[in-house]
């Protein structure tokens, strides 16, 4: 069986992710809740590794700027619920809506702008609205924000919203960051966290869910330099996804056509998406993974207007006071995770269990599996000692002494573990073990006291 494509590929991926504990349907024993997902033992490690790569690439070791200087980027972690006026200022209360249509016959709900991709629930071979029975209403605006109430009273004065994006936290804390750190424009504020959108039709697994995680940067710069910084981030963000092994024909950078531009980007013209060819991307071929937008000074100006607090910057070098312009690269962590999973999934027919996950070793949830070849002659003790030492000093590992060695390799291949270390009879004689490489199946012998260093070097772990 070669690597399948389209919905057959998606089915295989969903099944492996469930079977191996990457992703579970949320509240499964109660029938699940549409648009919500839980990340299992392997999934949470993989997601955290992707999150950490982003944080490292953006905050701890940001790219070098065009002038050769390392960029100033600091992090934030804001509350999910914030003052409701924030969402008035940002425009979300008024216009964070998708057009929705209902079918009067089958009661199904669709996004009006996605009717060309949605099958009719009663006749899936046709599109929604295209059978004789379908009776679609006119589109109505449906606000995607989840509403809640703060405090004991459920009245209009206590209404609040779960944030649909993390970006506003960086804007309403702009003054706090400038006042408490030594950042100077140009600088960035980064945040990773949950976002909530009451999507009309959550679908395509974790691609479009109602609760998800985002990784966003707001980069503040002088208006005269903003176009250059937009070009800089547009390329840097594409390079980031390439560096995780997504480079190739399934990844592309696409500039928005003028009619697609969001209101704040209409004047600046700067908006591009990093897109990935997911198995369900269909005729369009690609779907959004990250958006990079030149937002001008829209957000800081809006919050200045609504809060009465001036969000501006005095630039000592230019001797000038101004409202910085903003470049925003906004990526989905959970959507990125799905891209990484889809890219890694492969089928190698030469193996007894052909499915494997070819994750970049730095992302792999388990870095190494440790096995005794047989369960006697002191081999389990040697393998377990190696495993414990590795776990303490390099990274996540698994010790497995059950079933045949072939089955143990297959389990690790499905988990995307880049290396397996097997202790055998020879290990007792010459103090070496075999190290098997996931991608090729090749084995090399490595001295027991060099196993940690050998693998750490290749997985980016602690040495
Ligand atoms: P889309 O057009 O797919 O609805 P968007 O343009 O509204 O996305 P942004 O508001 O730019 O998305 O959000 C930034 C990133 O957050 C997206 O590129 C995507 O990776 C992620 N994202 C947005 N909505 C969802 C969702 N419902 N589920 C998972 N990830 C999401």
mmCIF file with all atom_site columns, C-alpha atoms in Angstrom, residues 325-458:
data_model
loop_
_atom_site.group_PDB
_atom_site.id
_atom_site.type_symbol
_atom_site.label_atom_id
_atom_site.label_alt_id
_atom_site.label_comp_id
_atom_site.label_asym_id
_atom_site.label_entity_id
_atom_site.label_seq_id
_atom_site.pdbx_PDB_ins_code
_atom_site.Cartn_x
_atom_site.Cartn_y
_atom_site.Cartn_z
_atom_site.occupancy
_atom_site.B_iso_or_equiv
_atom_site.pdbx_formal_charge
_atom_site.auth_seq_id
_atom_site.auth_comp_id
_atom_site.auth_asym_id
_atom_site.auth_atom_id
_atom_site.pdbx_PDB_model_num
ATOM 1   C CA . UNK A 1 325 ? 2.866  50.388  13.138 1.00 0.00 ? 325 UNK A CA 1
ATOM 2   C CA . UNK A 1 326 ? 2.415  46.667  13.632 1.00 0.00 ? 326 UNK A CA 1
ATOM 3   C CA . UNK A 1 327 ? 3.347  43.527  11.717 1.00 0.00 ? 327 UNK A CA 1
ATOM 4   C CA . UNK A 1 328 ? 1.487  40.480  12.983 1.00 0.00 ? 328 UNK A CA 1
ATOM 5   C CA . UNK A 1 329 ? 2.504  36.911  12.212 1.00 0.00 ? 329 UNK A CA 1
ATOM 6   C CA . UNK A 1 330 ? -0.367 34.815  13.664 1.00 0.00 ? 330 UNK A CA 1
ATOM 7   C CA . UNK A 1 331 ? -0.024 31.034  13.554 1.00 0.00 ? 331 UNK A CA 1
ATOM 8   C CA . UNK A 1 332 ? -2.153 28.195  14.835 1.00 0.00 ? 332 UNK A CA 1
ATOM 9   C CA . UNK A 1 333 ? -0.280 25.887  17.188 1.00 0.00 ? 333 UNK A CA 1
ATOM 10  C CA . UNK A 1 334 ? -2.846 23.118  16.906 1.00 0.00 ? 334 UNK A CA 1
ATOM 11  C CA . UNK A 1 335 ? -3.218 23.690  13.176 1.00 0.00 ? 335 UNK A CA 1
ATOM 12  C CA . UNK A 1 336 ? 0.583  23.612  12.873 1.00 0.00 ? 336 UNK A CA 1
ATOM 13  C CA . UNK A 1 337 ? 0.560  20.369  14.811 1.00 0.00 ? 337 UNK A CA 1
ATOM 14  C CA . UNK A 1 338 ? -1.813 18.879  12.243 1.00 0.00 ? 338 UNK A CA 1
ATOM 15  C CA . UNK A 1 339 ? 0.489  19.982  9.415  1.00 0.00 ? 339 UNK A CA 1
ATOM 16  C CA . UNK A 1 340 ? 3.459  18.391  11.185 1.00 0.00 ? 340 UNK A CA 1
ATOM 17  C CA . UNK A 1 341 ? 1.478  15.166  11.673 1.00 0.00 ? 341 UNK A CA 1
ATOM 18  C CA . UNK A 1 342 ? 0.290  15.073  8.047  1.00 0.00 ? 342 UNK A CA 1
ATOM 19  C CA . UNK A 1 343 ? 3.818  15.735  6.769  1.00 0.00 ? 343 UNK A CA 1
ATOM 20  C CA . UNK A 1 344 ? 5.340  13.048  9.008  1.00 0.00 ? 344 UNK A CA 1
ATOM 21  C CA . UNK A 1 345 ? 2.892  10.265  8.174  1.00 0.00 ? 345 UNK A CA 1
ATOM 22  C CA . UNK A 1 346 ? 4.431  7.755   5.795  1.00 0.00 ? 346 UNK A CA 1
ATOM 23  C CA . UNK A 1 347 ? 4.051  4.185   4.637  1.00 0.00 ? 347 UNK A CA 1
ATOM 24  C CA . UNK A 1 348 ? 7.093  1.966   4.059  1.00 0.00 ? 348 UNK A CA 1
ATOM 25  C CA . UNK A 1 349 ? 5.999  -1.306  2.549  1.00 0.00 ? 349 UNK A CA 1
ATOM 26  C CA . UNK A 1 350 ? 9.322  -2.975  3.230  1.00 0.00 ? 350 UNK A CA 1
ATOM 27  C CA . UNK A 1 351 ? 8.520  -3.016  6.974  1.00 0.00 ? 351 UNK A CA 1
ATOM 28  C CA . UNK A 1 352 ? 6.256  -5.634  8.560  1.00 0.00 ? 352 UNK A CA 1
ATOM 29  C CA . UNK A 1 353 ? 4.193  -2.760  10.072 1.00 0.00 ? 353 UNK A CA 1
ATOM 30  C CA . UNK A 1 354 ? 4.462  -0.150  7.338  1.00 0.00 ? 354 UNK A CA 1
ATOM 31  C CA . UNK A 1 355 ? 3.072  2.994   9.018  1.00 0.00 ? 355 UNK A CA 1
ATOM 32  C CA . UNK A 1 356 ? 5.547  5.427   10.526 1.00 0.00 ? 356 UNK A CA 1
ATOM 33  C CA . UNK A 1 357 ? 5.812  9.048   11.573 1.00 0.00 ? 357 UNK A CA 1
ATOM 34  C CA . UNK A 1 358 ? 8.892  10.798  10.240 1.00 0.00 ? 358 UNK A CA 1
ATOM 35  C CA . UNK A 1 359 ? 8.871  13.726  12.682 1.00 0.00 ? 359 UNK A CA 1
ATOM 36  C CA . UNK A 1 360 ? 11.806 16.072  12.813 1.00 0.00 ? 360 UNK A CA 1
ATOM 37  C CA . UNK A 1 361 ? 13.664 14.478  15.791 1.00 0.00 ? 361 UNK A CA 1
ATOM 38  C CA . UNK A 1 362 ? 13.492 17.776  17.700 1.00 0.00 ? 362 UNK A CA 1
ATOM 39  C CA . UNK A 1 363 ? 9.689  17.492  17.616 1.00 0.00 ? 363 UNK A CA 1
ATOM 40  C CA . UNK A 1 364 ? 9.406  13.755  18.327 1.00 0.00 ? 364 UNK A CA 1
ATOM 41  C CA . UNK A 1 365 ? 7.478  13.112  21.547 1.00 0.00 ? 365 UNK A CA 1
ATOM 42  C CA . UNK A 1 366 ? 9.800  10.239  22.493 1.00 0.00 ? 366 UNK A CA 1
ATOM 43  C CA . UNK A 1 367 ? 13.456 10.627  21.600 1.00 0.00 ? 367 UNK A CA 1
ATOM 44  C CA . UNK A 1 368 ? 14.572 7.042   22.097 1.00 0.00 ? 368 UNK A CA 1
ATOM 45  C CA . UNK A 1 369 ? 13.270 3.542   22.880 1.00 0.00 ? 369 UNK A CA 1
ATOM 46  C CA . UNK A 1 370 ? 15.406 1.203   24.990 1.00 0.00 ? 370 UNK A CA 1
ATOM 47  C CA . UNK A 1 371 ? 14.985 -2.550  24.598 1.00 0.00 ? 371 UNK A CA 1
ATOM 48  C CA . UNK A 1 372 ? 16.655 -5.698  25.883 1.00 0.00 ? 372 UNK A CA 1
ATOM 49  C CA . UNK A 1 373 ? 16.772 -8.137  22.947 1.00 0.00 ? 373 UNK A CA 1
ATOM 50  C CA . UNK A 1 374 ? 15.659 -10.954 25.252 1.00 0.00 ? 374 UNK A CA 1
ATOM 51  C CA . UNK A 1 375 ? 14.243 -10.885 28.724 1.00 0.00 ? 375 UNK A CA 1
ATOM 52  C CA . UNK A 1 376 ? 17.095 -12.703 30.462 1.00 0.00 ? 376 UNK A CA 1
ATOM 53  C CA . UNK A 1 377 ? 20.860 -12.901 30.970 1.00 0.00 ? 377 UNK A CA 1
ATOM 54  C CA . UNK A 1 378 ? 20.955 -9.500  32.653 1.00 0.00 ? 378 UNK A CA 1
ATOM 55  C CA . UNK A 1 379 ? 20.034 -7.651  29.428 1.00 0.00 ? 379 UNK A CA 1
ATOM 56  C CA . UNK A 1 380 ? 16.887 -5.959  30.867 1.00 0.00 ? 380 UNK A CA 1
ATOM 57  C CA . UNK A 1 381 ? 18.973 -4.532  33.709 1.00 0.00 ? 381 UNK A CA 1
ATOM 58  C CA . UNK A 1 382 ? 21.552 -3.027  31.332 1.00 0.00 ? 382 UNK A CA 1
ATOM 59  C CA . UNK A 1 383 ? 18.851 -1.584  29.033 1.00 0.00 ? 383 UNK A CA 1
ATOM 60  C CA . UNK A 1 384 ? 16.862 -0.158  31.928 1.00 0.00 ? 384 UNK A CA 1
ATOM 61  C CA . UNK A 1 385 ? 19.923 1.507   33.413 1.00 0.00 ? 385 UNK A CA 1
ATOM 62  C CA . UNK A 1 386 ? 20.709 3.097   30.043 1.00 0.00 ? 386 UNK A CA 1
ATOM 63  C CA . UNK A 1 387 ? 17.092 4.226   29.715 1.00 0.00 ? 387 UNK A CA 1
ATOM 64  C CA . UNK A 1 388 ? 16.987 5.846   33.167 1.00 0.00 ? 388 UNK A CA 1
ATOM 65  C CA . UNK A 1 389 ? 20.234 7.676   32.555 1.00 0.00 ? 389 UNK A CA 1
ATOM 66  C CA . UNK A 1 390 ? 19.016 8.896   29.141 1.00 0.00 ? 390 UNK A CA 1
ATOM 67  C CA . UNK A 1 391 ? 15.691 10.083  30.537 1.00 0.00 ? 391 UNK A CA 1
ATOM 68  C CA . UNK A 1 392 ? 17.355 12.083  33.270 1.00 0.00 ? 392 UNK A CA 1
ATOM 69  C CA . UNK A 1 393 ? 20.003 13.646  31.095 1.00 0.00 ? 393 UNK A CA 1
ATOM 70  C CA . UNK A 1 394 ? 18.703 13.846  27.485 1.00 0.00 ? 394 UNK A CA 1
ATOM 71  C CA . UNK A 1 395 ? 14.923 13.697  27.131 1.00 0.00 ? 395 UNK A CA 1
ATOM 72  C CA . UNK A 1 396 ? 11.731 11.613  27.011 1.00 0.00 ? 396 UNK A CA 1
ATOM 73  C CA . UNK A 1 397 ? 12.340 7.918   26.385 1.00 0.00 ? 397 UNK A CA 1
ATOM 74  C CA . UNK A 1 398 ? 10.563 4.605   26.678 1.00 0.00 ? 398 UNK A CA 1
ATOM 75  C CA . UNK A 1 399 ? 11.697 1.245   28.043 1.00 0.00 ? 399 UNK A CA 1
ATOM 76  C CA . UNK A 1 400 ? 9.955  -1.731  26.447 1.00 0.00 ? 400 UNK A CA 1
ATOM 77  C CA . UNK A 1 401 ? 10.626 -5.389  27.086 1.00 0.00 ? 401 UNK A CA 1
ATOM 78  C CA . UNK A 1 402 ? 7.350  -6.856  25.831 1.00 0.00 ? 402 UNK A CA 1
ATOM 79  C CA . UNK A 1 403 ? 6.695  -8.639  22.520 1.00 0.00 ? 403 UNK A CA 1
ATOM 80  C CA . UNK A 1 404 ? 9.105  -9.337  19.659 1.00 0.00 ? 404 UNK A CA 1
ATOM 81  C CA . UNK A 1 405 ? 11.794 -6.813  18.794 1.00 0.00 ? 405 UNK A CA 1
ATOM 82  C CA . UNK A 1 406 ? 10.065 -6.194  15.429 1.00 0.00 ? 406 UNK A CA 1
ATOM 83  C CA . UNK A 1 407 ? 6.818  -5.209  17.158 1.00 0.00 ? 407 UNK A CA 1
ATOM 84  C CA . UNK A 1 408 ? 8.692  -2.941  19.547 1.00 0.00 ? 408 UNK A CA 1
ATOM 85  C CA . UNK A 1 409 ? 10.372 -1.179  16.611 1.00 0.00 ? 409 UNK A CA 1
ATOM 86  C CA . UNK A 1 410 ? 6.992  -0.829  14.895 1.00 0.00 ? 410 UNK A CA 1
ATOM 87  C CA . UNK A 1 411 ? 5.439  0.806   17.977 1.00 0.00 ? 411 UNK A CA 1
ATOM 88  C CA . UNK A 1 412 ? 8.276  3.306   18.093 1.00 0.00 ? 412 UNK A CA 1
ATOM 89  C CA . UNK A 1 413 ? 8.001  3.972   14.325 1.00 0.00 ? 413 UNK A CA 1
ATOM 90  C CA . UNK A 1 414 ? 4.331  4.841   14.768 1.00 0.00 ? 414 UNK A CA 1
ATOM 91  C CA . UNK A 1 415 ? 5.182  7.166   17.649 1.00 0.00 ? 415 UNK A CA 1
ATOM 92  C CA . UNK A 1 416 ? 7.822  8.822   15.452 1.00 0.00 ? 416 UNK A CA 1
ATOM 93  C CA . UNK A 1 417 ? 10.680 7.908   17.816 1.00 0.00 ? 417 UNK A CA 1
ATOM 94  C CA . UNK A 1 418 ? 13.879 8.611   15.878 1.00 0.00 ? 418 UNK A CA 1
ATOM 95  C CA . UNK A 1 419 ? 16.156 6.064   17.609 1.00 0.00 ? 419 UNK A CA 1
ATOM 96  C CA . UNK A 1 420 ? 15.847 2.638   19.236 1.00 0.00 ? 420 UNK A CA 1
ATOM 97  C CA . UNK A 1 421 ? 18.639 1.202   21.339 1.00 0.00 ? 421 UNK A CA 1
ATOM 98  C CA . UNK A 1 422 ? 18.796 -2.566  21.702 1.00 0.00 ? 422 UNK A CA 1
ATOM 99  C CA . UNK A 1 423 ? 20.940 -4.308  24.260 1.00 0.00 ? 423 UNK A CA 1
ATOM 100 C CA . UNK A 1 424 ? 21.939 -7.824  23.161 1.00 0.00 ? 424 UNK A CA 1
ATOM 101 C CA . UNK A 1 425 ? 24.406 -10.583 24.068 1.00 0.00 ? 425 UNK A CA 1
ATOM 102 C CA . UNK A 1 426 ? 27.300 -8.676  22.530 1.00 0.00 ? 426 UNK A CA 1
ATOM 103 C CA . UNK A 1 427 ? 26.588 -5.698  24.806 1.00 0.00 ? 427 UNK A CA 1
ATOM 104 C CA . UNK A 1 428 ? 27.839 -7.691  27.779 1.00 0.00 ? 428 UNK A CA 1
ATOM 105 C CA . UNK A 1 429 ? 31.063 -8.545  26.007 1.00 0.00 ? 429 UNK A CA 1
ATOM 106 C CA . UNK A 1 430 ? 32.078 -5.274  24.388 1.00 0.00 ? 430 UNK A CA 1
ATOM 107 C CA . UNK A 1 431 ? 29.900 -2.668  26.157 1.00 0.00 ? 431 UNK A CA 1
ATOM 108 C CA . UNK A 1 432 ? 28.092 -1.576  22.977 1.00 0.00 ? 432 UNK A CA 1
ATOM 109 C CA . UNK A 1 433 ? 24.432 -1.560  21.871 1.00 0.00 ? 433 UNK A CA 1
ATOM 110 C CA . UNK A 1 434 ? 22.743 -1.252  18.496 1.00 0.00 ? 434 UNK A CA 1
ATOM 111 C CA . UNK A 1 435 ? 21.209 2.090   17.628 1.00 0.00 ? 435 UNK A CA 1
ATOM 112 C CA . UNK A 1 436 ? 18.506 1.819   14.968 1.00 0.00 ? 436 UNK A CA 1
ATOM 113 C CA . UNK A 1 437 ? 17.587 4.860   12.883 1.00 0.00 ? 437 UNK A CA 1
ATOM 114 C CA . UNK A 1 438 ? 13.825 5.189   12.343 1.00 0.00 ? 438 UNK A CA 1
ATOM 115 C CA . UNK A 1 439 ? 13.912 6.601   8.815  1.00 0.00 ? 439 UNK A CA 1
ATOM 116 C CA . UNK A 1 440 ? 16.232 4.065   7.223  1.00 0.00 ? 440 UNK A CA 1
ATOM 117 C CA . UNK A 1 441 ? 16.033 1.091   9.608  1.00 0.00 ? 441 UNK A CA 1
ATOM 118 C CA . UNK A 1 442 ? 19.853 1.064   9.581  1.00 0.00 ? 442 UNK A CA 1
ATOM 119 C CA . UNK A 1 443 ? 21.628 -0.047  12.719 1.00 0.00 ? 443 UNK A CA 1
ATOM 120 C CA . UNK A 1 444 ? 25.007 0.991   14.073 1.00 0.00 ? 444 UNK A CA 1
ATOM 121 C CA . UNK A 1 445 ? 26.840 -0.150  17.187 1.00 0.00 ? 445 UNK A CA 1
ATOM 122 C CA . UNK A 1 446 ? 27.574 2.553   19.723 1.00 0.00 ? 446 UNK A CA 1
ATOM 123 C CA . UNK A 1 447 ? 29.479 2.253   23.004 1.00 0.00 ? 447 UNK A CA 1
ATOM 124 C CA . UNK A 1 448 ? 27.077 2.194   25.960 1.00 0.00 ? 448 UNK A CA 1
ATOM 125 C CA . UNK A 1 449 ? 28.681 5.246   27.519 1.00 0.00 ? 449 UNK A CA 1
ATOM 126 C CA . UNK A 1 450 ? 28.297 7.184   24.249 1.00 0.00 ? 450 UNK A CA 1
ATOM 127 C CA . UNK A 1 451 ? 24.634 6.467   23.560 1.00 0.00 ? 451 UNK A CA 1
ATOM 128 C CA . UNK A 1 452 ? 23.442 9.662   25.282 1.00 0.00 ? 452 UNK A CA 1
ATOM 129 C CA . UNK A 1 453 ? 25.817 11.896  23.376 1.00 0.00 ? 453 UNK A CA 1
ATOM 130 C CA . UNK A 1 454 ? 25.116 10.163  20.053 1.00 0.00 ? 454 UNK A CA 1
ATOM 131 C CA . UNK A 1 455 ? 21.379 10.714  20.334 1.00 0.00 ? 455 UNK A CA 1
ATOM 132 C CA . UNK A 1 456 ? 21.448 14.117  22.061 1.00 0.00 ? 456 UNK A CA 1
ATOM 133 C CA . UNK A 1 457 ? 23.431 15.472  19.142 1.00 0.00 ? 457 UNK A CA 1
ATOM 134 C CA . UNK A 1 458 ? 20.753 14.316  16.713 1.00 0.00 ? 458 UNK A CA 1
#
